[in-house]
Every structure is written in structure tokens, then in C-alpha cells.
Short mmCIF file of C-alpha atoms in Angstrom, two decimals:
data_model
loop_
_atom_site.label_atom_id
_atom_site.label_comp_id
_atom_site.label_asym_id
_atom_site.label_seq_id
_atom_site.Cartn_x
_atom_site.Cartn_y
_atom_site.Cartn_z
CA TYR A 1 0.00 0.00 0.00
CA LEU A 2 2.82 2.43 0.86
CA ALA A 3 4.46 1.78 -2.52
CA PHE A 4 1.16 2.43 -4.27
CA VAL A 5 0.51 5.81 -2.63
CA TYR A 6 4.15 6.94 -2.66
CA GLU A 7 4.85 9.84 -5.01
CA PRO A 8 8.49 10.32 -6.07
CA LYS A 9 10.16 13.63 -6.68
CA VAL A 10 8.86 14.93 -9.99
CA ASP A 11 9.80 17.52 -12.57
CA PHE A 12 13.53 16.83 -12.34
CA ILE A 13 15.45 20.03 -13.00
CA TYR A 14 17.86 19.71 -15.91
CA GLU A 15 18.90 22.46 -18.28
CA SER A 16 18.95 20.78 -21.65
CA GLU A 17 21.95 21.73 -23.77
CA PHE A 18 20.04 20.53 -26.83
CA LEU A 19 17.23 23.00 -26.13
CA LYS A 20 19.73 25.78 -25.54
CA GLU A 21 21.32 25.13 -28.92
CA ASN A 22 18.13 24.42 -30.89
CA LYS A 23 15.27 26.86 -31.09
CA THR A 24 12.07 24.90 -30.59
CA GLN A 25 8.51 26.18 -30.63
CA TYR A 26 5.09 25.48 -29.16
CA LEU A 27 1.85 25.09 -31.07
CA GLU A 28 -1.37 25.33 -29.11
CA ILE A 29 -4.20 23.14 -30.33
CA GLU A 30 -7.30 22.13 -28.43
CA GLY A 31 -6.22 20.38 -25.24
CA TYR A 32 -2.49 20.46 -25.99
CA LYS A 33 0.59 22.63 -26.22
CA ILE A 34 2.74 20.79 -28.75
CA HIS A 35 6.52 21.15 -28.48
CA TYR A 36 8.24 20.91 -31.87
CA LEU A 37 11.23 21.86 -33.96
CA LYS A 38 11.18 22.96 -37.60
CA ARG A 39 14.23 22.99 -39.89
CA GLY A 40 14.82 23.20 -43.64
CA GLU A 41 12.74 23.81 -46.75
CA GLY A 42 11.11 21.53 -49.27
CA GLU A 43 8.76 18.57 -49.13
CA PRO A 44 7.46 18.09 -45.56
CA MET A 45 8.87 15.31 -43.40
CA ILE A 46 7.63 14.59 -39.86
CA LEU A 47 9.84 12.70 -37.38
CA ILE A 48 8.00 10.76 -34.67
CA HIS A 49 9.93 9.44 -31.68
CA GLY A 50 9.26 6.24 -29.75
CA GLY A 51 7.59 5.65 -26.39
CA GLY A 52 9.28 7.34 -23.45
CA SER A 53 11.40 9.50 -25.75
CA TRP A 54 11.08 12.92 -27.42
CA LEU A 55 12.31 14.81 -30.47
CA TYR A 56 15.88 14.82 -29.10
CA SER A 57 16.03 11.24 -30.40
CA PHE A 58 16.42 12.67 -33.93
CA ARG A 59 19.27 15.08 -33.12
CA HIS A 60 21.62 13.24 -35.53
CA ASN A 61 19.06 13.18 -38.34
CA ILE A 62 17.52 16.64 -38.39
CA PRO A 63 20.57 18.60 -39.68
CA PHE A 64 21.12 16.19 -42.59
CA LEU A 65 17.47 15.73 -43.59
CA ALA A 66 16.81 19.48 -43.33
CA LYS A 67 19.16 19.98 -46.29
CA TYR A 68 16.55 18.29 -48.48
CA PHE A 69 13.19 18.56 -46.68
CA SER A 70 11.07 20.73 -44.43
CA VAL A 71 11.66 18.71 -41.29
CA TYR A 72 9.26 18.78 -38.36
CA ALA A 73 10.05 16.86 -35.18
CA LEU A 74 7.48 16.97 -32.39
CA ASP A 75 6.97 15.62 -28.91
CA MET A 76 3.85 13.48 -29.04
CA PRO A 77 1.22 13.82 -26.26
CA GLY A 78 2.52 12.60 -22.91
CA HIS A 79 6.13 12.76 -24.06
CA GLY A 80 8.97 15.23 -23.79
CA TYR A 81 7.95 18.82 -23.25
CA THR A 82 4.51 18.71 -24.86
CA GLU A 83 1.75 19.58 -22.41
CA TYR A 84 -1.81 18.30 -22.18
CA PHE A 85 -4.57 19.95 -20.19
CA GLU A 86 -7.20 17.28 -19.71
CA ASN A 87 -6.83 13.49 -19.64
CA PRO A 88 -6.81 12.14 -23.21
CA ARG A 89 -7.35 8.45 -23.81
CA PHE A 90 -3.80 8.02 -25.13
CA ASP A 91 -5.01 5.42 -27.60
CA LEU A 92 -4.15 5.21 -31.29
CA ASP A 93 -6.81 7.75 -32.22
CA THR A 94 -5.39 10.26 -29.72
CA PHE A 95 -1.97 10.26 -31.37
CA ALA A 96 -3.34 10.17 -34.94
CA ASP A 97 -5.79 13.00 -34.39
CA VAL A 98 -3.24 15.22 -32.65
CA LEU A 99 -0.80 14.68 -35.52
CA ASN A 100 -3.57 15.45 -38.00
CA GLU A 101 -4.42 18.71 -36.23
CA PHE A 102 -0.72 19.58 -36.00
CA MET A 103 -0.48 19.21 -39.79
CA ASN A 104 -3.67 21.18 -40.37
CA ARG A 105 -2.58 24.08 -38.20
CA LEU A 106 0.82 24.30 -39.92
CA ASN A 107 -0.76 23.92 -43.35
CA ILE A 108 1.06 20.67 -44.09
CA GLN A 109 -1.08 19.03 -46.75
CA LYS A 110 0.96 15.86 -47.11
CA ALA A 111 4.18 14.57 -45.53
CA THR A 112 6.64 11.73 -45.28
CA LEU A 113 6.34 10.15 -41.84
CA VAL A 114 9.43 8.74 -40.11
CA GLY A 115 8.55 6.76 -36.99
CA ASN A 116 10.65 4.75 -34.56
CA SER A 117 9.22 2.07 -32.22
CA TRP A 118 5.83 3.30 -30.92
CA GLY A 119 6.32 6.24 -33.27
CA GLY A 120 6.26 3.75 -36.12
CA GLY A 121 3.04 2.24 -34.81
CA TRP A 122 1.48 5.69 -34.51
CA SER A 123 2.63 6.49 -38.06
CA ILE A 124 1.10 3.27 -39.38
CA TYR A 125 -2.26 4.02 -37.77
CA PHE A 126 -2.15 7.60 -39.04
CA THR A 127 -1.47 6.27 -42.53
CA GLN A 128 -4.40 3.88 -42.24
CA LYS A 129 -6.72 6.63 -40.98
CA TYR A 130 -5.50 9.52 -43.14
CA PRO A 131 -3.85 7.89 -46.20
CA GLU A 132 -4.34 11.00 -48.33
CA LYS A 133 -1.94 12.91 -46.03
CA VAL A 134 1.08 10.58 -46.32
CA ASN A 135 3.65 10.63 -49.14
CA ASN A 136 6.04 7.98 -47.81
CA LEU A 137 6.25 5.89 -44.67
CA ILE A 138 9.61 5.21 -43.01
CA LEU A 139 9.44 2.62 -40.24
CA ILE A 140 12.46 2.27 -37.95
CA SER A 141 12.28 -0.78 -35.64
CA SER A 142 8.57 -0.18 -35.54
CA SER A 143 5.68 -1.38 -33.45
CA GLY A 144 2.43 -2.13 -35.24
CA TYR A 145 1.76 -5.81 -34.50
CA ALA A 146 0.17 -7.23 -31.38
CA VAL A 147 3.38 -8.79 -30.07
CA ARG A 148 4.85 -8.86 -26.58
CA GLU A 149 6.84 -5.80 -25.60
CA LYS A 150 10.05 -5.79 -23.57
CA LEU A 151 9.37 -7.11 -20.04
CA ILE A 152 9.24 -3.77 -18.23
CA TRP A 153 6.67 -2.46 -20.74
CA GLU A 154 4.59 -5.63 -20.40
CA LEU A 155 4.56 -5.29 -16.61
CA LEU A 156 3.12 -1.78 -16.94
CA LYS A 157 -0.05 -3.31 -18.33
CA TYR A 158 -0.90 -5.01 -15.03
CA PRO A 159 -2.99 -3.14 -12.43
CA ILE A 160 -1.14 -1.99 -9.31
CA ILE A 161 2.22 -3.33 -10.59
CA GLY A 162 2.01 -0.89 -13.48
CA GLU A 163 1.22 2.00 -11.16
CA ILE A 164 4.17 1.21 -8.89
CA ILE A 165 6.97 0.58 -11.41
CA PRO A 166 7.24 4.15 -12.84
CA LYS A 167 7.60 5.54 -9.31
CA PHE A 168 10.77 3.56 -8.71
CA ILE A 169 12.65 4.05 -11.97
CA THR A 170 16.19 4.96 -10.95
CA LEU A 171 18.91 6.55 -13.00
CA ASP A 172 20.67 3.18 -13.16
CA LEU A 173 17.55 1.43 -14.43
CA ALA A 174 17.03 4.14 -17.04
CA ARG A 175 20.67 3.68 -18.10
CA LYS A 176 20.19 -0.10 -18.42
CA GLU A 177 17.07 0.32 -20.56
CA LEU A 178 18.87 2.81 -22.79
CA LYS A 179 21.89 0.51 -23.17
CA ASP A 180 19.53 -2.31 -24.13
CA ALA A 181 18.45 -0.17 -27.08
CA PHE A 182 22.00 -0.13 -28.49
CA TYR A 183 24.31 -2.77 -29.90
CA ASP A 184 27.33 -0.58 -29.17
CA THR A 185 26.65 0.42 -25.58
CA THR A 186 29.70 2.72 -25.53
CA LYS A 187 27.53 5.17 -27.44
CA VAL A 188 25.30 5.60 -24.39
CA THR A 189 26.63 8.64 -22.55
CA ASN A 190 25.47 10.40 -19.42
CA THR A 191 24.52 13.38 -21.57
CA MET A 192 22.28 11.17 -23.69
CA LEU A 193 20.73 9.62 -20.59
CA TYR A 194 19.94 12.98 -19.02
CA GLU A 195 18.76 14.58 -22.23
CA MET A 196 16.66 11.81 -23.66
CA TYR A 197 14.97 10.03 -20.82
CA TRP A 198 15.63 11.08 -17.29
CA PRO A 199 14.05 14.54 -17.04
CA THR A 200 10.92 13.86 -19.07
CA ILE A 201 10.06 10.53 -17.43
CA THR A 202 10.08 12.25 -14.07
CA PHE A 203 7.26 14.53 -15.22
CA LYS A 204 4.20 13.17 -13.44
CA LYS A 205 1.93 13.79 -16.43
CA ASN A 206 4.31 11.93 -18.73
CA ARG A 207 4.43 8.93 -16.40
CA TYR A 208 0.64 8.82 -16.34
CA ALA A 209 0.41 9.18 -20.12
CA GLN A 210 2.91 6.46 -20.91
CA LEU A 211 1.35 4.06 -18.43
CA THR A 212 -2.07 4.73 -19.96
CA ALA A 213 -0.78 4.39 -23.52
CA THR A 214 0.84 1.05 -22.69
CA ARG A 215 -2.62 -0.25 -21.81
CA ARG A 216 -4.62 1.42 -24.57
CA LEU A 217 -2.47 1.20 -27.68
CA ASP A 218 -4.24 -1.60 -29.51
CA PHE A 219 -1.80 -2.70 -32.19
CA LYS A 220 -4.18 -5.48 -33.19
CA THR A 221 -5.97 -2.66 -35.00
CA THR A 222 -2.93 -1.72 -37.09
CA GLU A 223 -2.05 -5.38 -37.58
CA ASN A 224 -5.46 -6.18 -39.05
CA SER A 225 -5.16 -3.41 -41.65
CA MET A 226 -1.44 -3.67 -42.41
CA SER A 227 -1.94 -5.21 -45.84
CA LYS A 228 -4.17 -2.28 -46.89
CA ILE A 229 -1.23 0.16 -46.83
CA ASP A 230 -0.17 0.95 -50.40
CA ILE A 231 2.00 4.00 -49.70
CA PRO A 232 5.73 3.58 -50.47
CA THR A 233 7.28 2.25 -47.27
CA LEU A 234 10.88 1.81 -46.15
CA ILE A 235 11.50 -0.58 -43.24
CA ILE A 236 14.80 -0.18 -41.36
CA TRP A 237 15.72 -2.56 -38.55
CA GLY A 238 18.72 -3.30 -36.38
CA LYS A 239 19.61 -7.00 -36.37
CA ASP A 240 20.52 -6.79 -32.67
CA ASP A 241 17.25 -5.18 -31.55
CA LYS A 242 16.36 -6.30 -27.99
CA TYR A 243 12.99 -4.56 -28.03
CA TYR A 244 11.46 -6.03 -31.20
CA ASP A 245 13.06 -9.07 -32.82
CA TYR A 246 14.42 -8.12 -36.22
CA LYS A 247 12.49 -11.01 -37.80
CA LEU A 248 9.37 -8.91 -37.30
CA ALA A 249 10.72 -6.70 -40.08
CA TYR A 250 10.12 -9.48 -42.59
CA ARG A 251 6.49 -9.62 -41.53
CA PHE A 252 6.11 -5.90 -42.21
CA HIS A 253 7.79 -6.35 -45.58
CA LYS A 254 5.47 -9.22 -46.50
CA ASP A 255 2.27 -7.45 -45.43
CA ILE A 256 3.07 -4.01 -46.86
CA LYS A 257 3.27 -4.75 -50.56
CA ASN A 258 4.88 -1.49 -51.67
CA SER A 259 7.79 -1.75 -49.23
CA GLU A 260 11.55 -2.08 -49.10
CA LEU A 261 13.47 -3.66 -46.23
CA VAL A 262 16.96 -2.99 -44.86
CA ILE A 263 18.39 -4.98 -41.94
CA LEU A 264 21.44 -3.35 -40.34
CA ASP A 265 24.12 -5.53 -38.75
CA ASN A 266 25.64 -4.50 -35.41
CA CYS A 267 22.71 -2.24 -34.63
CA GLY A 268 20.03 -2.20 -31.94
CA HIS A 269 16.58 -0.67 -31.54
CA LEU A 270 17.55 2.87 -32.54
CA PRO A 271 19.25 2.77 -35.97
CA HIS A 272 18.68 6.50 -36.48
CA GLU A 273 20.78 7.14 -33.34
CA GLU A 274 23.28 4.31 -33.49
CA LEU A 275 23.99 4.45 -37.23
CA PRO A 276 22.67 7.89 -38.20
CA GLU A 277 24.69 8.42 -41.39
CA ILE A 278 23.56 5.10 -42.83
CA THR A 279 19.96 5.68 -41.77
CA ASN A 280 19.90 9.23 -43.13
CA ASN A 281 21.17 8.12 -46.52
CA LEU A 282 18.76 5.19 -46.66
CA ILE A 283 15.86 7.60 -46.11
CA LEU A 284 17.14 10.11 -48.69
CA ASP A 285 17.87 7.48 -51.33
CA PHE A 286 14.48 5.83 -50.83
CA ILE A 287 12.56 9.08 -51.30
CA LYS A 288 14.70 10.20 -54.25
CA LYS A 289 13.81 6.99 -56.10
CA LYS A 290 10.08 7.68 -55.85
#
């Protein structure tokens, strides 16, 4: 009972060097204050981070891609520095409809979506719901099938246990989870740990949102309609992914008829972070061919 009612210190104070060096903006839409970054000119491209992360995840991709595209990277509801004012459902429709309104307000008629992990799953559902608004779909170690998540994410789905776990996430546990996302764990630095995960997962509203999303993201829905996607799709996967087995990539490739698949050796769950130059060029080359 004490563990259940305990509330840890929240809103960890950390002055992000990334935010000091990169001018980000806020867009107010109904119920939300969306934190985002815009760089470059050209055909629109929207970068969508994974669960528990934020737009910082694309720090190695934005400068390169912005040479060729109008790049938008946003913090999805319940993540990073985006704020929400009521209690959304945090289901697939929540994320798709917020992204749709984000595009509408910024007059983005159509865009290439680049999504990693949950961000890939959200991108897939958006594509299924609003196909007329997607030029290309880039899936990086993506969710989208009703498969088991990594253990700690599965435990969040259970009542009481799920409420307790986020309250006791330590810096060491966060470091372990981040290292599990990489093949080359030497790339995981303290700066990355503090910037990417630690501050934003201490925000009470973010903890609530991610717990709720874990229970309400029904990827059976995206799975059942996967074969209906006919938008050009590039699937990028790290062969050493500990979050989603790389063999899942072949299932995406089989079900999405108009797709290309690249499996990267010596790479984990975050190819865009671990092998950014390769990932950036794969994305550019794929879109140039279309």
C-alpha cells in the first residue's frame, strides 16, 4: 500500500543543452501545447519518436534531412515537453488525431512520416486513418503488431504493478534500458541519458500518459489493416534489436506490398541514433527513387 501511494520527486530540473542550442517552438491546439522543432525547406517530413522518448532522439538526423526537406520533429502527447490539459485516452486515435491537427494548423497538406518504435506504430495508424496525407512511410524498428513488448513495458499493463513501477525508476535502471536499445553500448553517454529520458520521465503527467498508452495502444488494429497500406514504405531494422526481434521486419515487408526492407548488422533498436549516417542516406535514397 505504501508503494502504491508513494509519489516520487517529480519535474527533475535539468537544463537541456540541446534545447539551448536548438530553437524549438510550441503550437497550441485544443487540449495540448505541442513542443516541436522545424528545420529546412522543401517537401514536408515529420519525425515521430518512440515511447518514453522525445524529439531529441532525432538530433543526428535533423541537420542532414533538413538539407533536403522541411523537417518537423514533435513531442507526441505525454512525451517530452509537450503539455496536455485534460486526460486524453492516449489510444491510437489520440496520437493520430493530434498529428492530423498539427499538420492542419501548420498547413502541411501531405508529408513523409518517419517513426521509430511506438512512433512507427502511430505512423502506421495515421497512414491507415489519413492515407491522403502521407507521401512515404519510413518505419524504424517499428511497433504495429500485437506482439509482446520488452518485459518492463509488459509489466506496466498489469494493475497496481504498473502503477508502482514508474515511481521507482532509478537513473541506473534508465541507463540499463537505454543501453539495451543499443548494440554498441559505448555510445550511451550520461549526456544522452539525461537529455533523452531522465528529465521527461520524471514529469508526473508523462508517467501517467505512458502508463495509460501502454494499456490502450491496440496494435491489433494496425495489424489487421497492415496489408491495406499501399504507400511507399521503407522498413529499417537493427539486427541486434532487444525490443522487437528483427524477424518482425520481414512480416512488415510481407504485409506491406509497396515496401523495401533494410536490416542493419551490429545495430540495436535505434538505428537513427546508433547508425545515423547510414539511416539518413537510406531515407534520402528511398525518397529520391520515388
